Amino acid sequence: MGYKETLLNPIKIGNRECKNRFFAQPMECVDSDEEGNPTDLTYQRYEKLYQGGFGLVDLEAITVTNESRARKTQLEIMPRNEKPLKNFIRRLKEVNPDTLIVFQLTHSGEISEPDFSRRVCVKPMYGIGGDILSEEEVEHIMDQFVLASQIAHEVGADGIDMKLCHGYLGSQIIRPFNDRDWKYGGSWERRAQWAYDLQERIMKAVNDKNFLIGSKMSMWEGHPGGFGSAGPESPLMDMTEPLDLIKGLEERGASYFIESLGNVHSAMNYMEALSDAPELSYLHIYFSDMMKKVLKPETVVIGSHFSPFRGKKNKLLSVDPEKSSLFAMGAHCIEEGIMDMVGLGRQSFADPLTPLKLMEGREDEIKYCTQCMNCEELMIRQQPVGCVAFNKIYTEKFVETRKKFGKLSELHT
């Protein structure tokens, strides 16, 4: 089977059919209005993904609370946002009724920006800190996740992504560093129970067997005490807890998982498509395979970090370019049972029509991510995010931002 046939082959996720193997990663773009509703700029981004024929789209880190958030103009999902979100989804479905969409529900926790919100944590981490959450506050946050899931269902989303990655609150609770003695801290059983309780409460509240639930997972956060490490202060990688967690969530009804690595505060290199280290992409393939091997065949595993593979001109060494392109490598991973779908993040910025161009035999027209990281700089500056290289709107925004703030010497959040 050629890579075109493999990548365009349908797949079942839960009780839903996904038209192909292309997944649009949840990419925060800082372009909501003051109440967290989608703007015309938000719609334009997702309209392109729908026109581009992605099988599954993950709506970017939409926050369940206004109190603690990482971006000033971040999408929000509360009762006040229900009508605008319903109109947003209706418009997208009119563009392409076949594309499935899940909402990535998030709470930023210790990654919340104190300039405009409350930074909170379950245990203060060096260099970040934040107000320590009480058990009652965590229960309230869980209620907010449940309500957000009900709103997602009501407005027409096909499911939710319970965010457990990149150092946001979900990661903070399940990581070994959370050794504080409380309901969801200390032992692995108690930390895991938070994710289990939350998923079960969401499923009970929505009560729709066709509503998809899954999670984007940082299988290894990349710092001592992070998720996937051997203890609260250990720098050693240990997959015992991550693999146990995805099996437990699967047993409780999760139908898909999105592989990821890293942490926005301390291990960005494992998250991002860096131009000088494209070989890190192979790590993501390894972890996807590890996930796939412990889950049931019908549970969908979505791979990440494919932007560095680009077309037949990339910076990967020792591999024939015909075999190391995004399409060739993605299809190989699917055919070998390493993963079921290919996730595109920054490539979805560079060319949201990537799947469509493959379908129509227009591969030579695809614009590939240059890995310049200028989109990341826009996000750090709390500016609307998009492809600076290929989209004039964001090229102009980037020039304005540089004139106003100067150049970032280091990219970090």
mmCIF file of N, CA and C in Angstrom, residues 181-227:
data_model
loop_
_atom_site.group_PDB
_atom_site.id
_atom_site.type_symbol
_atom_site.label_atom_id
_atom_site.label_comp_id
_atom_site.label_asym_id
_atom_site.label_seq_id
_atom_site.Cartn_x
_atom_site.Cartn_y
_atom_site.Cartn_z
ATOM 1 N N ASP A 181 0.531 15.042 51.013
ATOM 2 C CA ASP A 181 -0.450 14.105 51.560
ATOM 3 C C ASP A 181 -1.851 14.713 51.479
ATOM 4 N N TRP A 182 -2.564 14.371 50.395
ATOM 5 C CA TRP A 182 -3.940 14.844 50.231
ATOM 6 C C TRP A 182 -4.685 13.841 49.369
ATOM 7 N N LYS A 183 -5.945 14.101 49.090
ATOM 8 C CA LYS A 183 -6.791 13.130 48.394
ATOM 9 C C LYS A 183 -6.184 12.638 47.092
ATOM 10 N N TYR A 184 -5.594 13.544 46.310
ATOM 11 C CA TYR A 184 -5.036 13.167 45.018
ATOM 12 C C TYR A 184 -3.519 13.365 44.966
ATOM 13 N N GLY A 185 -2.857 13.151 46.099
ATOM 14 C CA GLY A 185 -1.405 13.305 46.139
ATOM 15 C C GLY A 185 -0.731 12.184 46.892
ATOM 16 N N GLY A 186 0.578 12.060 46.680
ATOM 17 C CA GLY A 186 1.342 11.031 47.383
ATOM 18 C C GLY A 186 1.488 9.771 46.560
ATOM 19 N N SER A 187 0.773 8.735 46.909
ATOM 20 C CA SER A 187 0.900 7.449 46.216
ATOM 21 C C SER A 187 0.410 7.536 44.778
ATOM 22 N N TRP A 188 0.901 6.619 43.950
ATOM 23 C CA TRP A 188 0.449 6.580 42.560
ATOM 24 C C TRP A 188 -1.048 6.305 42.490
ATOM 25 N N GLU A 189 -1.554 5.470 43.340
ATOM 26 C CA GLU A 189 -2.987 5.146 43.325
ATOM 27 C C GLU A 189 -3.823 6.404 43.514
ATOM 28 N N ARG A 190 -3.411 7.279 44.411
ATOM 29 C CA ARG A 190 -4.181 8.503 44.660
ATOM 30 C C ARG A 190 -4.031 9.509 43.521
ATOM 31 N N ARG A 191 -2.821 9.626 42.982
ATOM 32 C CA ARG A 191 -2.611 10.571 41.877
ATOM 33 C C ARG A 191 -3.380 10.122 40.631
ATOM 34 N N ALA A 192 -3.326 8.843 40.335
ATOM 35 C CA ALA A 192 -4.047 8.316 39.173
ATOM 36 C C ALA A 192 -5.553 8.444 39.346
ATOM 37 N N GLN A 193 -6.002 8.343 40.595
ATOM 38 C CA GLN A 193 -7.437 8.386 40.853
ATOM 39 C C GLN A 193 -8.052 9.701 40.406
ATOM 40 N N TRP A 194 -7.255 10.775 40.442
ATOM 41 C CA TRP A 194 -7.780 12.066 39.979
ATOM 42 C C TRP A 194 -8.214 11.961 38.520
ATOM 43 N N ALA A 195 -7.355 11.408 37.667
ATOM 44 C CA ALA A 195 -7.692 11.270 36.245
ATOM 45 C C ALA A 195 -8.861 10.312 36.055
ATOM 46 N N TYR A 196 -8.869 9.230 36.827
ATOM 47 C CA TYR A 196 -9.967 8.256 36.702
ATOM 48 C C TYR A 196 -11.289 8.872 37.136
ATOM 49 N N ASP A 197 -11.271 9.560 38.284
ATOM 50 C CA ASP A 197 -12.496 10.184 38.789
ATOM 51 C C ASP A 197 -13.020 11.227 37.803
ATOM 52 N N LEU A 198 -12.108 12.035 37.269
ATOM 53 C CA LEU A 198 -12.520 13.089 36.361
ATOM 54 C C LEU A 198 -13.143 12.508 35.093
ATOM 55 N N GLN A 199 -12.495 11.508 34.511
ATOM 56 C CA GLN A 199 -13.043 10.915 33.289
ATOM 57 C C GLN A 199 -14.401 10.269 33.548
ATOM 58 N N GLU A 200 -14.519 9.556 34.652
ATOM 59 C CA GLU A 200 -15.791 8.893 34.953
ATOM 60 C C GLU A 200 -16.901 9.904 35.185
ATOM 61 N N ARG A 201 -16.584 11.008 35.847
ATOM 62 C CA ARG A 201 -17.594 12.036 36.094
ATOM 63 C C ARG A 201 -18.037 12.693 34.786
ATOM 64 N N ILE A 202 -17.084 12.919 33.896
ATOM 65 C CA ILE A 202 -17.417 13.505 32.592
ATOM 66 C C ILE A 202 -18.319 12.569 31.802
ATOM 67 N N MET A 203 -17.958 11.300 31.761
ATOM 68 C CA MET A 203 -18.737 10.333 30.984
ATOM 69 C C MET A 203 -20.152 10.180 31.536
ATOM 70 N N LYS A 204 -20.277 10.199 32.857
ATOM 71 C CA LYS A 204 -21.590 10.072 33.475
ATOM 72 C C LYS A 204 -22.447 11.301 33.188
ATOM 73 N N ALA A 205 -21.830 12.476 33.227
ATOM 74 C CA ALA A 205 -22.583 13.719 33.024
ATOM 75 C C ALA A 205 -23.026 13.894 31.571
ATOM 76 N N VAL A 206 -22.181 13.503 30.631
ATOM 77 C CA VAL A 206 -22.530 13.646 29.218
ATOM 78 C C VAL A 206 -23.468 12.530 28.785
ATOM 79 N N ASN A 207 -23.158 11.308 29.216
ATOM 80 C CA ASN A 207 -24.031 10.144 28.985
ATOM 81 C C ASN A 207 -24.415 9.979 27.512
ATOM 82 N N ASP A 208 -23.397 9.922 26.654
ATOM 83 C CA ASP A 208 -23.615 9.725 25.220
ATOM 84 C C ASP A 208 -22.515 8.798 24.721
ATOM 85 N N LYS A 209 -22.878 7.590 24.337
ATOM 86 C CA LYS A 209 -21.885 6.590 23.935
ATOM 87 C C LYS A 209 -21.136 6.993 22.664
ATOM 88 N N ASN A 210 -21.651 7.964 21.924
ATOM 89 C CA ASN A 210 -20.987 8.418 20.705
ATOM 90 C C ASN A 210 -20.033 9.592 20.945
ATOM 91 N N PHE A 211 -20.025 10.113 22.173
ATOM 92 C CA PHE A 211 -19.178 11.250 22.520
ATOM 93 C C PHE A 211 -17.784 10.725 22.868
ATOM 94 N N LEU A 212 -16.774 11.168 22.131
ATOM 95 C CA LEU A 212 -15.413 10.657 22.299
ATOM 96 C C LEU A 212 -14.733 11.280 23.512
ATOM 97 N N ILE A 213 -13.968 10.473 24.221
ATOM 98 C CA ILE A 213 -13.145 11.002 25.303
ATOM 99 C C ILE A 213 -11.767 10.380 25.225
ATOM 100 N N GLY A 214 -10.769 11.220 25.350
ATOM 101 C CA GLY A 214 -9.386 10.779 25.301
ATOM 102 C C GLY A 214 -8.504 11.813 25.968
ATOM 103 N N SER A 215 -7.189 11.652 25.847
ATOM 104 C CA SER A 215 -6.269 12.579 26.495
ATOM 105 C C SER A 215 -4.978 12.720 25.693
ATOM 106 N N LYS A 216 -4.474 13.954 25.656
ATOM 107 C CA LYS A 216 -3.111 14.162 25.177
ATOM 108 C C LYS A 216 -2.191 14.005 26.370
ATOM 109 N N MET A 217 -1.188 13.136 26.240
ATOM 110 C CA MET A 217 -0.366 12.734 27.378
ATOM 111 C C MET A 217 1.101 13.124 27.177
ATOM 112 N N SER A 218 1.687 13.800 28.161
ATOM 113 C CA SER A 218 3.141 13.896 28.217
ATOM 114 C C SER A 218 3.622 12.628 28.914
ATOM 115 N N MET A 219 3.985 11.630 28.118
ATOM 116 C CA MET A 219 4.427 10.367 28.708
ATOM 117 C C MET A 219 5.663 10.571 29.567
ATOM 118 N N TRP A 220 6.485 11.527 29.194
ATOM 119 C CA TRP A 220 7.649 11.904 30.002
ATOM 120 C C TRP A 220 7.756 13.416 29.940
ATOM 121 N N GLU A 221 7.668 14.060 31.112
ATOM 122 C CA GLU A 221 7.726 15.521 31.135
ATOM 123 C C GLU A 221 9.132 16.053 30.915
ATOM 124 N N GLY A 222 10.140 15.244 31.259
ATOM 125 C CA GLY A 222 11.505 15.664 30.961
ATOM 126 C C GLY A 222 12.200 16.441 32.052
ATOM 127 N N HIS A 223 11.727 16.334 33.300
ATOM 128 C CA HIS A 223 12.426 16.981 34.414
ATOM 129 C C HIS A 223 12.254 16.118 35.663
ATOM 130 N N PRO A 224 13.162 16.218 36.645
ATOM 131 C CA PRO A 224 13.049 15.402 37.863
ATOM 132 C C PRO A 224 11.702 15.582 38.545
ATOM 133 N N GLY A 225 11.045 14.464 38.839
ATOM 134 C CA GLY A 225 9.747 14.507 39.493
ATOM 135 C C GLY A 225 8.592 14.682 38.550
ATOM 136 N N GLY A 226 8.874 14.919 37.286
ATOM 137 C CA GLY A 226 7.808 15.073 36.302
ATOM 138 C C GLY A 226 7.144 13.739 35.997
ATOM 139 N N PHE A 227 6.014 13.792 35.311
ATOM 140 C CA PHE A 227 5.332 12.556 34.940
ATOM 141 C C PHE A 227 6.275 11.713 34.085
#
